[in-house]
Coordinates of C-alpha atoms in Angstrom, one line a residue:
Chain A
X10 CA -167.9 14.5 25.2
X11 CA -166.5 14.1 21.7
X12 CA -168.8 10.6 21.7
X13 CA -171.4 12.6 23.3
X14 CA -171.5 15.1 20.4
X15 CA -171.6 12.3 18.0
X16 CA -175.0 11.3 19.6
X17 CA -173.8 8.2 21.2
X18 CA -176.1 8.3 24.4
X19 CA -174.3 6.1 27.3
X20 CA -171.1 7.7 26.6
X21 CA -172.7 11.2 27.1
X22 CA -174.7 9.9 30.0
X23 CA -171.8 9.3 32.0
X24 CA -170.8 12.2 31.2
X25 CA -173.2 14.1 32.9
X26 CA -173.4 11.9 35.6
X27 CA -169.8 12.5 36.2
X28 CA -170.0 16.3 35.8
X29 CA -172.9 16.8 37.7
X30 CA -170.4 15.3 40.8
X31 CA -167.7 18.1 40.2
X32 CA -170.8 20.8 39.5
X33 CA -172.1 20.4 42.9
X34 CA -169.3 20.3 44.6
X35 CA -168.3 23.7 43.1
X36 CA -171.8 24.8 43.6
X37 CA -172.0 24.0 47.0
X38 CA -168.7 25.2 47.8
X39 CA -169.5 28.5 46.8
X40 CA -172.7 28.9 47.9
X41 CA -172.6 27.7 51.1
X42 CA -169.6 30.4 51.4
X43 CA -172.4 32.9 51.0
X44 CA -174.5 31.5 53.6
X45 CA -176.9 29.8 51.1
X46 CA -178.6 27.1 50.5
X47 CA -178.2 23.3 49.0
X48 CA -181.0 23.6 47.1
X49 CA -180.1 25.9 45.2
X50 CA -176.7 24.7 44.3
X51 CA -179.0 21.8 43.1
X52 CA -181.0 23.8 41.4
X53 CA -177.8 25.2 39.3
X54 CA -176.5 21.9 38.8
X55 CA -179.4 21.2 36.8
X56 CA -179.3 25.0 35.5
X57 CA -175.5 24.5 34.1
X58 CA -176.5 21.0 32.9
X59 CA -179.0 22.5 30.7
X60 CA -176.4 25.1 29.5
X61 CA -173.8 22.4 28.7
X62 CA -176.7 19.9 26.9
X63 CA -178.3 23.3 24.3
X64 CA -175.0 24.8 24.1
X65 CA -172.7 22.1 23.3
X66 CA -172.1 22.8 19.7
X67 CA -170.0 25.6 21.0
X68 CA -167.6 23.0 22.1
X69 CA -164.3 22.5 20.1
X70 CA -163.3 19.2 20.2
X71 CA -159.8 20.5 19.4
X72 CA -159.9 22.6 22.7
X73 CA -159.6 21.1 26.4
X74 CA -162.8 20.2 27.8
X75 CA -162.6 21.5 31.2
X76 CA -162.3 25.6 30.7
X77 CA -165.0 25.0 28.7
X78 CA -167.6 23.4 31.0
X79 CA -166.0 25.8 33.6
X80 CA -167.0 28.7 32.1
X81 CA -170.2 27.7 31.5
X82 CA -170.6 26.5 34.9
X83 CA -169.2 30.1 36.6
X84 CA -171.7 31.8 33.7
X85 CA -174.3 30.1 35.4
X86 CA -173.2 30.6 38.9
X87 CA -173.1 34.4 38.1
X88 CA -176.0 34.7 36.4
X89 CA -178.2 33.2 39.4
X90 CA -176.4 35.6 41.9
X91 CA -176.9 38.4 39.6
X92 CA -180.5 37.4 39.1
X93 CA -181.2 36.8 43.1
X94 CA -179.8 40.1 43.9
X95 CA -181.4 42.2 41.6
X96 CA -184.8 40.8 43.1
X97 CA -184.0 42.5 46.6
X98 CA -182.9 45.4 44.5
X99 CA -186.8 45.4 43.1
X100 CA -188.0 46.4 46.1
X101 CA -189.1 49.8 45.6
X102 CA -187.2 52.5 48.3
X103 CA -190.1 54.6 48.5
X104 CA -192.0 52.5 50.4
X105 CA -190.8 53.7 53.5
X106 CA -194.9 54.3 54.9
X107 CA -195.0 50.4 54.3
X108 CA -193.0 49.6 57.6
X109 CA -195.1 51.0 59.7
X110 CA -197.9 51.0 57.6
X111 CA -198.7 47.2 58.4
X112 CA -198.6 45.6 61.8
X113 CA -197.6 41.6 61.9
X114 CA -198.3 39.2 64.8
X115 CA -194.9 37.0 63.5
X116 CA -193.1 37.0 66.5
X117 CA -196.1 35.5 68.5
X118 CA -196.3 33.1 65.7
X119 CA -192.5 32.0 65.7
X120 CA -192.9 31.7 69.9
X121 CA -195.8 29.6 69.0
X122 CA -193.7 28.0 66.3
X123 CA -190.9 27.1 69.7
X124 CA -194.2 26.1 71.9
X125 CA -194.7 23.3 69.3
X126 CA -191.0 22.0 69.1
X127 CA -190.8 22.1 72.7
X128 CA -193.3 19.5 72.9
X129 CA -191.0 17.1 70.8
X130 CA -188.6 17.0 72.9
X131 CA -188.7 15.5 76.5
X132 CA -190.5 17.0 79.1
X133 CA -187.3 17.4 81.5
X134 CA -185.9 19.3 78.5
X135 CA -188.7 21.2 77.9
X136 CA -189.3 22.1 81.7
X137 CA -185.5 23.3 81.6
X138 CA -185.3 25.4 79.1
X139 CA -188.5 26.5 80.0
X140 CA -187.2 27.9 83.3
X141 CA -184.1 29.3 82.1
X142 CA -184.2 30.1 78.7
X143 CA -187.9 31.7 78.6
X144 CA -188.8 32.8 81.8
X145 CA -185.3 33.5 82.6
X146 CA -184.8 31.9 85.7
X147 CA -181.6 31.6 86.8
X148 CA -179.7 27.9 87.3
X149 CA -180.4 27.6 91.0
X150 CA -184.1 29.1 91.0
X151 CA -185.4 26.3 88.0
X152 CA -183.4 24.1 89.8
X153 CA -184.9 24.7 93.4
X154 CA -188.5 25.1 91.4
X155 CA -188.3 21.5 89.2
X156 CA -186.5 20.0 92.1
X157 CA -183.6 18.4 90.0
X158 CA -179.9 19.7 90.7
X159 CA -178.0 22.2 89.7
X160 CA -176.0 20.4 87.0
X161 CA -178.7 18.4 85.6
X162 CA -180.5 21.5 84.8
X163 CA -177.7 22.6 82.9
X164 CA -177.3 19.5 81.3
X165 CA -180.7 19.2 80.4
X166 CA -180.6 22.6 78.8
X167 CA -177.9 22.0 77.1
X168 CA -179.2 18.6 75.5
X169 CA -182.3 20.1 74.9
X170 CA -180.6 23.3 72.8
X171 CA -179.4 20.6 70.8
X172 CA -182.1 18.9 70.0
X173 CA -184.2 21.6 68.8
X174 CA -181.2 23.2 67.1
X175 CA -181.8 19.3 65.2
X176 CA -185.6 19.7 64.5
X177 CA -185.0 23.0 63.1
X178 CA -182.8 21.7 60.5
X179 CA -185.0 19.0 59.9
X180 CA -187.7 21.1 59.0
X181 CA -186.0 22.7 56.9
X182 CA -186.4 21.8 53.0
X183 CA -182.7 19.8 52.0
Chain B
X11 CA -186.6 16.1 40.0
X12 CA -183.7 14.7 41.4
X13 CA -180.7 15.6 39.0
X14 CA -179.9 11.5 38.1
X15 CA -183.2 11.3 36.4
X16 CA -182.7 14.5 34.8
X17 CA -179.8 13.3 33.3
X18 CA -181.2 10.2 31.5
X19 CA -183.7 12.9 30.2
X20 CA -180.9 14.9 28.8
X21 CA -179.4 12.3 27.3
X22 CA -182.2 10.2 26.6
X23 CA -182.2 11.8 23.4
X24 CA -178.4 12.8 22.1
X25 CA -178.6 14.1 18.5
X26 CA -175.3 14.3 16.4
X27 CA -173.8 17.8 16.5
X28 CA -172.1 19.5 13.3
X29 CA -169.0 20.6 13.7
X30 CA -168.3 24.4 13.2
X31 CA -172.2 25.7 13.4
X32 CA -171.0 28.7 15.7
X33 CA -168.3 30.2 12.8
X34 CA -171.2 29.5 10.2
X35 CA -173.5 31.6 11.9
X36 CA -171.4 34.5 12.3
X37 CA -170.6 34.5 9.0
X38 CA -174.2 34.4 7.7
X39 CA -174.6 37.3 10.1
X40 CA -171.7 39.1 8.9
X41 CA -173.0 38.9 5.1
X42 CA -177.0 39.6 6.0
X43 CA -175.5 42.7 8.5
X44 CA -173.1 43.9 5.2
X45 CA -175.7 43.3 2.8
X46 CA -178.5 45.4 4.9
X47 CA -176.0 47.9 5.7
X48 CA -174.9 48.7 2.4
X49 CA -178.8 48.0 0.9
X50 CA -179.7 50.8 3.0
X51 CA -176.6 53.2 2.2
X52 CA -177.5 52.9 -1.6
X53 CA -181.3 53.7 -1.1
X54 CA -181.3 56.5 1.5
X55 CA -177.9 58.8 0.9
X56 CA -176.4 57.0 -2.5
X57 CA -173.2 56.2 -4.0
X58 CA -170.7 59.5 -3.7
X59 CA -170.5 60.4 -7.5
X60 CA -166.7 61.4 -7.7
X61 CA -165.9 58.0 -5.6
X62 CA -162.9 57.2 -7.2
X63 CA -161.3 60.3 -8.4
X64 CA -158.8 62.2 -7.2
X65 CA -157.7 62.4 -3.4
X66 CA -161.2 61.0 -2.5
X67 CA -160.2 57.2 -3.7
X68 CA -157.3 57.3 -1.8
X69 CA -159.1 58.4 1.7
X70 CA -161.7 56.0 0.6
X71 CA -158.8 53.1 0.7
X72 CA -158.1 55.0 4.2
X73 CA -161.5 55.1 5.7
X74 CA -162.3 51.7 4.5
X75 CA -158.6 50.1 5.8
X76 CA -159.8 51.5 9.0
X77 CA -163.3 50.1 9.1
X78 CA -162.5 46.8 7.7
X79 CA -159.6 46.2 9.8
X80 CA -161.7 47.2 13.1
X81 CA -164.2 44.6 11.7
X82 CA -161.7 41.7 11.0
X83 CA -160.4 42.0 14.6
X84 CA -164.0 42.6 16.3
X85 CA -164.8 39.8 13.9
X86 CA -162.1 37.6 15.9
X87 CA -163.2 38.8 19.1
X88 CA -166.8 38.0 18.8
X89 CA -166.1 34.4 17.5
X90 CA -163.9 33.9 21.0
X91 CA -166.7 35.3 23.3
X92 CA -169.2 32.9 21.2
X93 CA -166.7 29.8 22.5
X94 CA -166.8 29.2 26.6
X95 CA -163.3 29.0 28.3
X96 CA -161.3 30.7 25.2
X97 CA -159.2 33.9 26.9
X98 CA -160.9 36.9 24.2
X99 CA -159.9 40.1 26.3
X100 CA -156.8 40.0 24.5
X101 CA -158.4 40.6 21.2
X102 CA -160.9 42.8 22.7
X103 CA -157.9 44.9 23.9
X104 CA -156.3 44.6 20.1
X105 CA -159.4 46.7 18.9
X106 CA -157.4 49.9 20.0
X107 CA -154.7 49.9 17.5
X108 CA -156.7 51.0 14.6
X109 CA -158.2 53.7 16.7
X110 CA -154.7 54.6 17.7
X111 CA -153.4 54.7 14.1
X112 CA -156.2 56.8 12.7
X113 CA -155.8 59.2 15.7
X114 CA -152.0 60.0 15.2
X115 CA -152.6 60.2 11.5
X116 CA -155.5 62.8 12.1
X117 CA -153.6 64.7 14.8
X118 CA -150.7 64.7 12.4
X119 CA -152.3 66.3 9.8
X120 CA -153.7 69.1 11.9
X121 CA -150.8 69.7 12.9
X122 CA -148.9 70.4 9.7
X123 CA -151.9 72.1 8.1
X124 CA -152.2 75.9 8.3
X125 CA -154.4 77.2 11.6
X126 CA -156.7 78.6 8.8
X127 CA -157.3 75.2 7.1
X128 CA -158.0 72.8 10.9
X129 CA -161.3 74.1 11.1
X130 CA -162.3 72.4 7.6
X131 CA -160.2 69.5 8.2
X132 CA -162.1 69.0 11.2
X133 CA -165.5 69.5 10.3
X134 CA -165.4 69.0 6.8
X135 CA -168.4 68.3 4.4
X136 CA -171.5 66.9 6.2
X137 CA -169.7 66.1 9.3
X138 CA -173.4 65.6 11.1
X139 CA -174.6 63.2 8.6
X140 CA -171.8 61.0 9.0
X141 CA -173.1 61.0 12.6
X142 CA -176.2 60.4 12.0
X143 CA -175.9 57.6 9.1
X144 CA -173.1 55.7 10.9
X145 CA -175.0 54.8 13.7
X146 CA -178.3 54.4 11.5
X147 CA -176.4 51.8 9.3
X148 CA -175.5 49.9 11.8
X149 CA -178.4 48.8 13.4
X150 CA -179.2 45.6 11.1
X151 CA -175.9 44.5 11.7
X152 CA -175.7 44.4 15.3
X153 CA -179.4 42.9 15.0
X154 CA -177.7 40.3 12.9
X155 CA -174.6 39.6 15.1
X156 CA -176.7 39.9 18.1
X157 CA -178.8 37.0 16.9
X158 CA -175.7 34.8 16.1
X159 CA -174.6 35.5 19.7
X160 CA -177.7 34.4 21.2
X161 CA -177.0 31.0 19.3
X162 CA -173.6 30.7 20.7
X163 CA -172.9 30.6 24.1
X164 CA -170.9 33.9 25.0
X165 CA -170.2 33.5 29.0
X166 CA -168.9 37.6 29.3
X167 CA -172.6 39.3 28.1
X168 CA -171.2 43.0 28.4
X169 CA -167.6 42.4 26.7
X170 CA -169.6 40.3 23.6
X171 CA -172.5 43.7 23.2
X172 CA -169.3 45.4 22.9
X173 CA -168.0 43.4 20.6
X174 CA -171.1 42.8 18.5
X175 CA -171.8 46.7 18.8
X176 CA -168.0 47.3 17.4
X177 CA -167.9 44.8 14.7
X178 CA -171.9 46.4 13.7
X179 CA -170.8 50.1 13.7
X180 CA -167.6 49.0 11.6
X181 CA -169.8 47.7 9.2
X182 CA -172.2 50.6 9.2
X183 CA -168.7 53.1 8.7
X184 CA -167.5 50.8 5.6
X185 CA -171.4 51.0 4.0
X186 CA -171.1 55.2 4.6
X187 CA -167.5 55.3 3.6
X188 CA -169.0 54.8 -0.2
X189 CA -171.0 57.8 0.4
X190 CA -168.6 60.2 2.6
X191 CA -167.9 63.6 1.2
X192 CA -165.6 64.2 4.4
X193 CA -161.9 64.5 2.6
X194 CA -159.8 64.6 5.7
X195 CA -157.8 62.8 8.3
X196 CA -158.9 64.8 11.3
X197 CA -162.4 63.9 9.5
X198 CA -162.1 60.5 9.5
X199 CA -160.9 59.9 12.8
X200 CA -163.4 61.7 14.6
X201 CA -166.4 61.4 12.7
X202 CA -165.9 57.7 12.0
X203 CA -164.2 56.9 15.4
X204 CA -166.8 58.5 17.6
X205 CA -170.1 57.0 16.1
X206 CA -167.7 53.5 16.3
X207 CA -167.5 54.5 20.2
X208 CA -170.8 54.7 20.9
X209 CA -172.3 51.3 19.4
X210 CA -169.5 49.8 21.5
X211 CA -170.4 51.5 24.6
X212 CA -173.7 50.6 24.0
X213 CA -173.3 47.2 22.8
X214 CA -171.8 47.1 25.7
X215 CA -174.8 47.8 28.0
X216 CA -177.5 46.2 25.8
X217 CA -175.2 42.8 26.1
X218 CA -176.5 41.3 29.4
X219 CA -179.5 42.1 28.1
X220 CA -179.9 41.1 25.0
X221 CA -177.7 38.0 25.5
X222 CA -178.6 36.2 28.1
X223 CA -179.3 32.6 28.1

């Protein structure tokens, strides 16, 4: 840092390249505490990188380096929770007419949204869970109805769980 | 962007850094925040004409031991919140003790005078200007320090508006204190401890903000 404040570029560089490591992986660690996302925590990598690059006159070279970038780092971490919160605050409680006001065909939509991963997966998947997870069929009834055993109707369910459980975290934005 | 290539932007261009830009700042703030302070003092409610005679000079050297002491701690305090990662709470804390000092001394003194005298003791001369002005005066200072802030990085927003709203209202009391008819103890530490309250209080709440970054 001390050669970074003296303008010499590599040095500070590697710096950053080196911090960004440790910011993520406090990022991440606390975020995905909270049940959110990685790209957020990438996001306020980038945030607290900024805050340590415009602020960085406030460093003392006569002081340890780490509480420093720490603090700058949790400043930023509780800042962005602080900001995300207060947008769910924002939503105005007297808009209690607006629940019912409004009618929304999602849930079709998301079992569309299922119709169309079932089709990525194999058809003796898809026929299995079709039986028992949406028509609710029991084990024996899909069984007797598709014609395959007992257990390879539950192992074809459970595969099948599995592999839309992947898709659906493929799809999602990492 | 991915963050590797938002690195080599950061640091595609490193300029030098000066050492010691934060203290500079506050200082520069510190002197414009004075300077407007008193500017105004002068102009709108003037110099008190009897300002060193008799037991007003010596009050004066109380009011203004009590001002400028709550300054040159605040003063301390602000410059740690302005520095990430350097413990200030302690100094925040230390902020009490001239408040403590003026309010035994006032509470003494109404206690020893006679019941007939504590209601002038008390209220004094002008007791509502100096709750007015006090405040008033202290607006271009915390304008000041609130602008060196924003420079620096302070990480706790609501502990650095107090801080900045202590050391401003400080400054505002020292600017009145030339003015201040008030000739009492009680006077002093109600009149000029209250209005010192308040700007912290709502330093305090205009911190997060005013200060964020």
């Amino acid at each position: 840092m001390v050669e970074g404040l003296k303008g010499d570029a590599p040095a500070y560089k590697a710096l950053l390249s080196k911090l960004s490591g440790h910011l993520r992986a406090y990022f991440r660690g606390r975020l995905v505490r909270m049940g959110r996302g990685v790209v957020e925590a990438e996001d306020l990598v980038q945030e607290a990188l900024i805050g340590l690059h415009t602020r960085r006159h406030t460093y003392d070279p006569s002081q340890p380096f780490t509480p420093w970038a720490y603090a700058i780092a949790r400043y930023k971490l509780l800042d962005h929770l602080r900001r995300t919160k207060v947008s769910f605050r924002g939503l105005p409680i007297e808009d209690a007419e607006e629940l019912i006001a409004h009618d929304d065909l999602s849930e079709a939509e998301s079992a569309f949204d299922l119709q169309n991963l079932l089709t990525r997966i194999s058809p003796k998947m898809r026929q299995a869970i079709q039986y028992v997870k949406l028509d609710g069929l029991s084990v024996s009834e899909a069984a007797a109805r598709s014609g395959m055993s007992e257990s390879a109707i539950k192992v074809s369910v459970h595969r099948g769980m599995k592999a839309l459980a992947l898709l659906i975290a493929k799809g999602k934005p990492t | 962007m991915k963050t590797s290539r938002f690195i080599e932007l950061l640091s595609a261009d490193v300029q030098p850094v000066r050492r010691g830009t934060v203290g500079k700042t506050l200082v520069l703030a510190l002197v414009i925040g004075a300077a407007a302070a008193f500017g105004l003092m002068l102009v709108t409610v003037g110099l008190r004409p009897d300002l060193f005679e008799g037991t007003g000079s010596m009050l004066l050297a109380i009011k203004l031991l009590f001002t400028m002491s709550l300054i040159g701690i605040g003063t301390l305090f602000v410059v740690a919140a302005s520095h990430p990662g350097r413990n200030a709470r302690r100094r925040l804390a230390l902020t009490i003790l001239p408040f403590l000092a003026i309010a035994s001394l006032g509470l003494g003194a109404i206690l020893l005078a006679t019941p007939m005298n504590r209601h002038d003791m008390v209220f004094g001369q002008e007791w509502l200007t100096c709750l007015v002005c006090i405040p008033l005066l202290a607006i271009a200072p915390f304008a000041a320090l609130i602008w060196a802030l924003r420079k620096a990085a302070p990480t706790d927003l609501r502990r650095a508006g107090a801080g900045a709203g202590l050391v401003a209202a400080a400054l505002g009391a020292t600017a009145y204190a030339f003015h201040c008819p008030g000739d009492s103890l009680p006077f002093i530490a109600i009149w000029y401890g209250l209005p010192i309250l308040l700007w912290t209080l709502l330093g305090a709440m205009l911190g997060p903000r005013l200060l964020r970054w």
